[in-house]
Amino acid sequence: GINAEYGAGEITSAAVSVSWRQVTSVTVTPSGTLYVGNTITVTCDVLFDTQPAAMEMSVESQYLSVPEDGAGEITDEGEGVYRLVNQYTVDKSNVVRGGSDITCTASNEEGDEVGMTTNKYVFYYDCNSQDIKDKLKWRGDGTNSQRAFVPNEADGSVTATASCSDDNYVQQGPTGNAGTTSTCSRDTGKWSPTHLVTCAEKQKITTAIIEQVYTLSSGATKYCAAEAGASEDGFSPAEIKANLELTDNSVCGANKVVSCLKDSKCETVEGGCSWSEEGGFFLSIRVEVQFPDSDPVYTVEERNSRIELSGALPFYGCSGTQKRSLELKGPIRTIVHFDNGQQLDLGDSYPEEFNDTDDDEHNDDYDDEHDDDYDDSSSDDTTMLYILISLAGVTGFAAMVLAAVVLVIKRRKRASSPYVKQNIEQFPGRLEISDA
């Protein structure tokens, strides 16, 4: 009716029924980083006027699978809230895809449907899983080697570090596909490098023979020769041996230049020498040192530090009056042999003072005379090259080939010079030098 006094009215009608249906949440636990092999729980809540006829979850089956008893049933949580809880196993990483989403839907008897899709979830590889750890291989059988795995919580990576099982073994050096450490990325589940280096039994080095080679322009003075007269100018084997083994002389003795003898980390076993006239005139000076059992040598670094040389092995001038021949040149090469079969070529890198004789003018003359012995690129080769070019222009290809053959033969002859390469027989035994 109408209220005339106030000009107001009242409207009445039959009761109205309102239905409300909505998916209110889809949650995934655990909430942290998800890895392949994890079991995750997905919970879907809907608000319905009556219990839904159906509730379903949709996932990407190539990444997630439902384990036994993983599918749940609809439960009434009160106040119109209904819930479905499913469990899934993460089977594969989806990093390449940038993640995967999960969709939950609910429908009534009439087929009216509501749904919600989650944000994308990324599944990573678990580098700390035993399965992935087992994929990291040893370079070799891994005997006497061990490894430790350290996870990085910040980025999910794991770093493996190799070590030897005890002090009787030494770690081998890294290669292209093997290192002392390797890191697994959670994005790929792969190790880089793919292998760890293994350990080998230590090879103890007990002795070293230091060989230094000198050359002479002629054999007028024979060093280390037993015949009469050798002790006057060229020194006899006994004299050179004794001079190398001196320990209390201010000039002579291997202990003046060999680092381990200076530091008392080795002792002199024997000095020696040899003379060769094969391919030239050569004098070899050698000294053998022994490393103590109480302070053994295993590594290359320690080996090299023990036999550092500060100059040539001093074997002459011990009394202040004894001098070497002015034509003695060198040492032109130093090689160290170790009893475990290793060899170290030190070349001829010594201070100039150890290569000087007492006659600078004589040295200059000698160097001028023997430049070709020490330099592969002589002026003769340059001249030959000019001839080659001229012949090519005048007589053509045949002459060019002929000159090239001559040049190659000449270079091969020079390359075989004992100054360039010597094959030295390991001590004990006579020093052998060849053009091979």
PDB file of N, CA and C in Angstrom, residues 251-304:
ATOM      1  N   VAL A 251     135.447 -22.606  -4.998  1.00  0.00           N
ATOM      2  CA  VAL A 251     135.121 -22.496  -6.416  1.00  0.00           C
ATOM      3  C   VAL A 251     134.395 -23.731  -6.921  1.00  0.00           C
ATOM      4  N   CYS A 252     134.958 -24.892  -6.690  1.00  0.00           N
ATOM      5  CA  CYS A 252     134.445 -26.125  -7.290  1.00  0.00           C
ATOM      6  C   CYS A 252     133.473 -26.852  -6.362  1.00  0.00           C
ATOM      7  N   GLY A 253     132.788 -27.809  -6.974  1.00  0.00           N
ATOM      8  CA  GLY A 253     131.823 -28.625  -6.248  1.00  0.00           C
ATOM      9  C   GLY A 253     130.404 -28.338  -6.707  1.00  0.00           C
ATOM     10  N   ALA A 254     129.656 -29.426  -6.935  1.00  0.00           N
ATOM     11  CA  ALA A 254     128.270 -29.271  -7.389  1.00  0.00           C
ATOM     12  C   ALA A 254     127.412 -28.542  -6.365  1.00  0.00           C
ATOM     13  N   ASN A 255     127.837 -28.568  -5.104  1.00  0.00           N
ATOM     14  CA  ASN A 255     127.045 -27.894  -4.066  1.00  0.00           C
ATOM     15  C   ASN A 255     127.048 -26.375  -4.194  1.00  0.00           C
ATOM     16  N   LYS A 256     127.816 -25.850  -5.142  1.00  0.00           N
ATOM     17  CA  LYS A 256     127.828 -24.398  -5.359  1.00  0.00           C
ATOM     18  C   LYS A 256     126.628 -23.950  -6.210  1.00  0.00           C
ATOM     19  N   VAL A 257     126.051 -24.869  -7.003  1.00  0.00           N
ATOM     20  CA  VAL A 257     125.017 -24.456  -7.951  1.00  0.00           C
ATOM     21  C   VAL A 257     123.723 -25.270  -7.878  1.00  0.00           C
ATOM     22  N   VAL A 258     123.744 -26.462  -7.298  1.00  0.00           N
ATOM     23  CA  VAL A 258     122.550 -27.317  -7.247  1.00  0.00           C
ATOM     24  C   VAL A 258     121.767 -26.989  -5.974  1.00  0.00           C
ATOM     25  N   SER A 259     120.494 -26.624  -6.127  1.00  0.00           N
ATOM     26  CA  SER A 259     119.714 -26.106  -5.003  1.00  0.00           C
ATOM     27  C   SER A 259     119.588 -27.086  -3.849  1.00  0.00           C
ATOM     28  N   CYS A 260     119.346 -28.368  -4.136  1.00  0.00           N
ATOM     29  CA  CYS A 260     119.148 -29.309  -3.029  1.00  0.00           C
ATOM     30  C   CYS A 260     120.439 -29.574  -2.263  1.00  0.00           C
ATOM     31  N   LEU A 261     121.594 -29.436  -2.946  1.00  0.00           N
ATOM     32  CA  LEU A 261     122.868 -29.572  -2.232  1.00  0.00           C
ATOM     33  C   LEU A 261     123.113 -28.344  -1.361  1.00  0.00           C
ATOM     34  N   LYS A 262     122.703 -27.193  -1.844  1.00  0.00           N
ATOM     35  CA  LYS A 262     122.841 -25.981  -1.038  1.00  0.00           C
ATOM     36  C   LYS A 262     121.986 -26.057   0.220  1.00  0.00           C
ATOM     37  N   ASP A 263     120.778 -26.609   0.081  1.00  0.00           N
ATOM     38  CA  ASP A 263     119.808 -26.645   1.178  1.00  0.00           C
ATOM     39  C   ASP A 263     119.865 -27.930   1.987  1.00  0.00           C
ATOM     40  N   SER A 264     120.850 -28.779   1.681  1.00  0.00           N
ATOM     41  CA  SER A 264     120.992 -30.080   2.374  1.00  0.00           C
ATOM     42  C   SER A 264     119.741 -30.949   2.215  1.00  0.00           C
ATOM     43  N   LYS A 265     119.094 -30.860   1.036  1.00  0.00           N
ATOM     44  CA  LYS A 265     117.946 -31.705   0.754  1.00  0.00           C
ATOM     45  C   LYS A 265     118.312 -32.861  -0.170  1.00  0.00           C
ATOM     46  N   CYS A 266     119.585 -33.029  -0.431  1.00  0.00           N
ATOM     47  CA  CYS A 266     120.097 -34.172  -1.167  1.00  0.00           C
ATOM     48  C   CYS A 266     121.586 -34.253  -0.888  1.00  0.00           C
ATOM     49  N   GLU A 267     122.208 -35.306  -1.348  1.00  0.00           N
ATOM     50  CA  GLU A 267     123.647 -35.443  -1.179  1.00  0.00           C
ATOM     51  C   GLU A 267     124.263 -35.963  -2.469  1.00  0.00           C
ATOM     52  N   THR A 268     125.527 -35.588  -2.679  1.00  0.00           N
ATOM     53  CA  THR A 268     126.225 -36.024  -3.892  1.00  0.00           C
ATOM     54  C   THR A 268     126.559 -37.495  -3.804  1.00  0.00           C
ATOM     55  N   VAL A 269     126.189 -38.218  -4.850  1.00  0.00           N
ATOM     56  CA  VAL A 269     126.537 -39.637  -4.922  1.00  0.00           C
ATOM     57  C   VAL A 269     127.853 -39.803  -5.667  1.00  0.00           C
ATOM     58  N   GLU A 270     127.938 -39.152  -6.830  1.00  0.00           N
ATOM     59  CA  GLU A 270     129.138 -39.318  -7.646  1.00  0.00           C
ATOM     60  C   GLU A 270     129.186 -38.258  -8.740  1.00  0.00           C
ATOM     61  N   GLY A 271     130.385 -37.745  -9.006  1.00  0.00           N
ATOM     62  CA  GLY A 271     130.608 -36.889 -10.152  1.00  0.00           C
ATOM     63  C   GLY A 271     131.235 -37.700 -11.262  1.00  0.00           C
ATOM     64  N   GLY A 272     131.152 -37.197 -12.487  1.00  0.00           N
ATOM     65  CA  GLY A 272     131.733 -37.938 -13.595  1.00  0.00           C
ATOM     66  C   GLY A 272     131.761 -37.114 -14.856  1.00  0.00           C
ATOM     67  N   CYS A 273     132.347 -37.691 -15.902  1.00  0.00           N
ATOM     68  CA  CYS A 273     132.447 -37.004 -17.179  1.00  0.00           C
ATOM     69  C   CYS A 273     132.613 -38.024 -18.294  1.00  0.00           C
ATOM     70  N   SER A 274     132.480 -37.565 -19.513  1.00  0.00           N
ATOM     71  CA  SER A 274     132.751 -38.403 -20.684  1.00  0.00           C
ATOM     72  C   SER A 274     133.094 -37.493 -21.858  1.00  0.00           C
ATOM     73  N   TRP A 275     133.799 -38.085 -22.836  1.00  0.00           N
ATOM     74  CA  TRP A 275     134.285 -37.347 -24.002  1.00  0.00           C
ATOM     75  C   TRP A 275     133.783 -38.049 -25.249  1.00  0.00           C
ATOM     76  N   SER A 276     133.334 -37.275 -26.232  1.00  0.00           N
ATOM     77  CA  SER A 276     132.848 -37.864 -27.473  1.00  0.00           C
ATOM     78  C   SER A 276     133.349 -37.049 -28.651  1.00  0.00           C
ATOM     79  N   GLU A 277     133.727 -37.770 -29.728  1.00  0.00           N
ATOM     80  CA  GLU A 277     134.125 -37.119 -30.970  1.00  0.00           C
ATOM     81  C   GLU A 277     133.187 -37.507 -32.100  1.00  0.00           C
ATOM     82  N   GLU A 278     132.012 -37.961 -31.764  1.00  0.00           N
ATOM     83  CA  GLU A 278     131.035 -38.356 -32.762  1.00  0.00           C
ATOM     84  C   GLU A 278     130.206 -37.137 -33.161  1.00  0.00           C
ATOM     85  N   GLY A 279     130.350 -36.693 -34.407  1.00  0.00           N
ATOM     86  CA  GLY A 279     129.633 -35.526 -34.889  1.00  0.00           C
ATOM     87  C   GLY A 279     130.209 -34.215 -34.404  1.00  0.00           C
ATOM     88  N   GLY A 280     131.370 -34.223 -33.815  1.00  0.00           N
ATOM     89  CA  GLY A 280     131.971 -33.021 -33.256  1.00  0.00           C
ATOM     90  C   GLY A 280     132.821 -33.398 -32.054  1.00  0.00           C
ATOM     91  N   PHE A 281     133.157 -32.414 -31.238  1.00  0.00           N
ATOM     92  CA  PHE A 281     133.933 -32.668 -30.026  1.00  0.00           C
ATOM     93  C   PHE A 281     133.113 -32.192 -28.840  1.00  0.00           C
ATOM     94  N   PHE A 282     132.763 -33.144 -27.960  1.00  0.00           N
ATOM     95  CA  PHE A 282     131.844 -32.847 -26.877  1.00  0.00           C
ATOM     96  C   PHE A 282     132.371 -33.380 -25.548  1.00  0.00           C
ATOM     97  N   LEU A 283     132.155 -32.573 -24.543  1.00  0.00           N
ATOM     98  CA  LEU A 283     132.486 -32.964 -23.173  1.00  0.00           C
ATOM     99  C   LEU A 283     131.192 -32.956 -22.365  1.00  0.00           C
ATOM    100  N   SER A 284     130.941 -34.052 -21.667  1.00  0.00           N
ATOM    101  CA  SER A 284     129.784 -34.123 -20.786  1.00  0.00           C
ATOM    102  C   SER A 284     130.258 -34.129 -19.338  1.00  0.00           C
ATOM    103  N   ILE A 285     129.703 -33.231 -18.558  1.00  0.00           N
ATOM    104  CA  ILE A 285     129.958 -33.183 -17.122  1.00  0.00           C
ATOM    105  C   ILE A 285     128.684 -33.625 -16.426  1.00  0.00           C
ATOM    106  N   ARG A 286     128.786 -34.493 -15.440  1.00  0.00           N
ATOM    107  CA  ARG A 286     127.578 -34.971 -14.767  1.00  0.00           C
ATOM    108  C   ARG A 286     127.827 -35.152 -13.280  1.00  0.00           C
ATOM    109  N   VAL A 287     126.735 -35.032 -12.556  1.00  0.00           N
ATOM    110  CA  VAL A 287     126.775 -35.313 -11.130  1.00  0.00           C
ATOM    111  C   VAL A 287     125.452 -35.990 -10.750  1.00  0.00           C
ATOM    112  N   GLU A 288     125.563 -37.011  -9.938  1.00  0.00           N
ATOM    113  CA  GLU A 288     124.372 -37.721  -9.456  1.00  0.00           C
ATOM    114  C   GLU A 288     124.114 -37.335  -8.005  1.00  0.00           C
ATOM    115  N   VAL A 289     122.859 -36.992  -7.716  1.00  0.00           N
ATOM    116  CA  VAL A 289     122.480 -36.651  -6.344  1.00  0.00           C
ATOM    117  C   VAL A 289     121.390 -37.615  -5.885  1.00  0.00           C
ATOM    118  N   GLN A 290     121.295 -37.795  -4.590  1.00  0.00           N
ATOM    119  CA  GLN A 290     120.302 -38.703  -4.006  1.00  0.00           C
ATOM    120  C   GLN A 290     119.462 -37.940  -2.983  1.00  0.00           C
ATOM    121  N   PHE A 291     118.134 -38.153  -3.058  1.00  0.00           N
ATOM    122  CA  PHE A 291     117.223 -37.514  -2.120  1.00  0.00           C
ATOM    123  C   PHE A 291     117.016 -38.429  -0.919  1.00  0.00           C
ATOM    124  N   PRO A 292     116.992 -37.893   0.298  1.00  0.00           N
ATOM    125  CA  PRO A 292     116.894 -38.740   1.491  1.00  0.00           C
ATOM    126  C   PRO A 292     115.517 -39.374   1.644  1.00  0.00           C
ATOM    127  N   ASP A 293     115.464 -40.570   2.226  1.00  0.00           N
ATOM    128  CA  ASP A 293     114.186 -41.241   2.484  1.00  0.00           C
ATOM    129  C   ASP A 293     113.332 -40.457   3.471  1.00  0.00           C
ATOM    130  N   SER A 294     113.993 -39.696   4.328  1.00  0.00           N
ATOM    131  CA  SER A 294     113.254 -38.910   5.323  1.00  0.00           C
ATOM    132  C   SER A 294     112.560 -37.692   4.714  1.00  0.00           C
ATOM    133  N   ASP A 295     112.953 -37.317   3.513  1.00  0.00           N
ATOM    134  CA  ASP A 295     112.356 -36.163   2.836  1.00  0.00           C
ATOM    135  C   ASP A 295     112.191 -36.513   1.359  1.00  0.00           C
ATOM    136  N   PRO A 296     111.278 -37.437   1.043  1.00  0.00           N
ATOM    137  CA  PRO A 296     111.174 -37.950  -0.330  1.00  0.00           C
ATOM    138  C   PRO A 296     110.592 -36.925  -1.298  1.00  0.00           C
ATOM    139  N   VAL A 297     110.784 -37.208  -2.585  1.00  0.00           N
ATOM    140  CA  VAL A 297     110.266 -36.358  -3.657  1.00  0.00           C
ATOM    141  C   VAL A 297     109.229 -37.161  -4.436  1.00  0.00           C
ATOM    142  N   TYR A 298     108.022 -36.588  -4.567  1.00  0.00           N
ATOM    143  CA  TYR A 298     106.952 -37.247  -5.303  1.00  0.00           C
ATOM    144  C   TYR A 298     106.430 -36.398  -6.461  1.00  0.00           C
ATOM    145  N   THR A 299     106.257 -35.108  -6.225  1.00  0.00           N
ATOM    146  CA  THR A 299     105.600 -34.261  -7.220  1.00  0.00           C
ATOM    147  C   THR A 299     106.610 -33.625  -8.164  1.00  0.00           C
ATOM    148  N   VAL A 300     106.109 -33.228  -9.340  1.00  0.00           N
ATOM    149  CA  VAL A 300     106.941 -32.552 -10.334  1.00  0.00           C
ATOM    150  C   VAL A 300     107.445 -31.224  -9.781  1.00  0.00           C
ATOM    151  N   GLU A 301     106.577 -30.528  -9.041  1.00  0.00           N
ATOM    152  CA  GLU A 301     106.970 -29.230  -8.496  1.00  0.00           C
ATOM    153  C   GLU A 301     108.142 -29.371  -7.532  1.00  0.00           C
ATOM    154  N   GLU A 302     108.058 -30.342  -6.634  1.00  0.00           N
ATOM    155  CA  GLU A 302     109.141 -30.548  -5.672  1.00  0.00           C
ATOM    156  C   GLU A 302     110.391 -31.033  -6.378  1.00  0.00           C
ATOM    157  N   ARG A 303     110.212 -31.897  -7.360  1.00  0.00           N
ATOM    158  CA  ARG A 303     111.344 -32.403  -8.137  1.00  0.00           C
ATOM    159  C   ARG A 303     112.114 -31.268  -8.778  1.00  0.00           C
ATOM    160  N   ASN A 304     111.370 -30.361  -9.435  1.00  0.00           N
ATOM    161  CA  ASN A 304     112.029 -29.263 -10.132  1.00  0.00           C
ATOM    162  C   ASN A 304     112.705 -28.293  -9.180  1.00  0.00           C
TER     163      ASN A 304
END
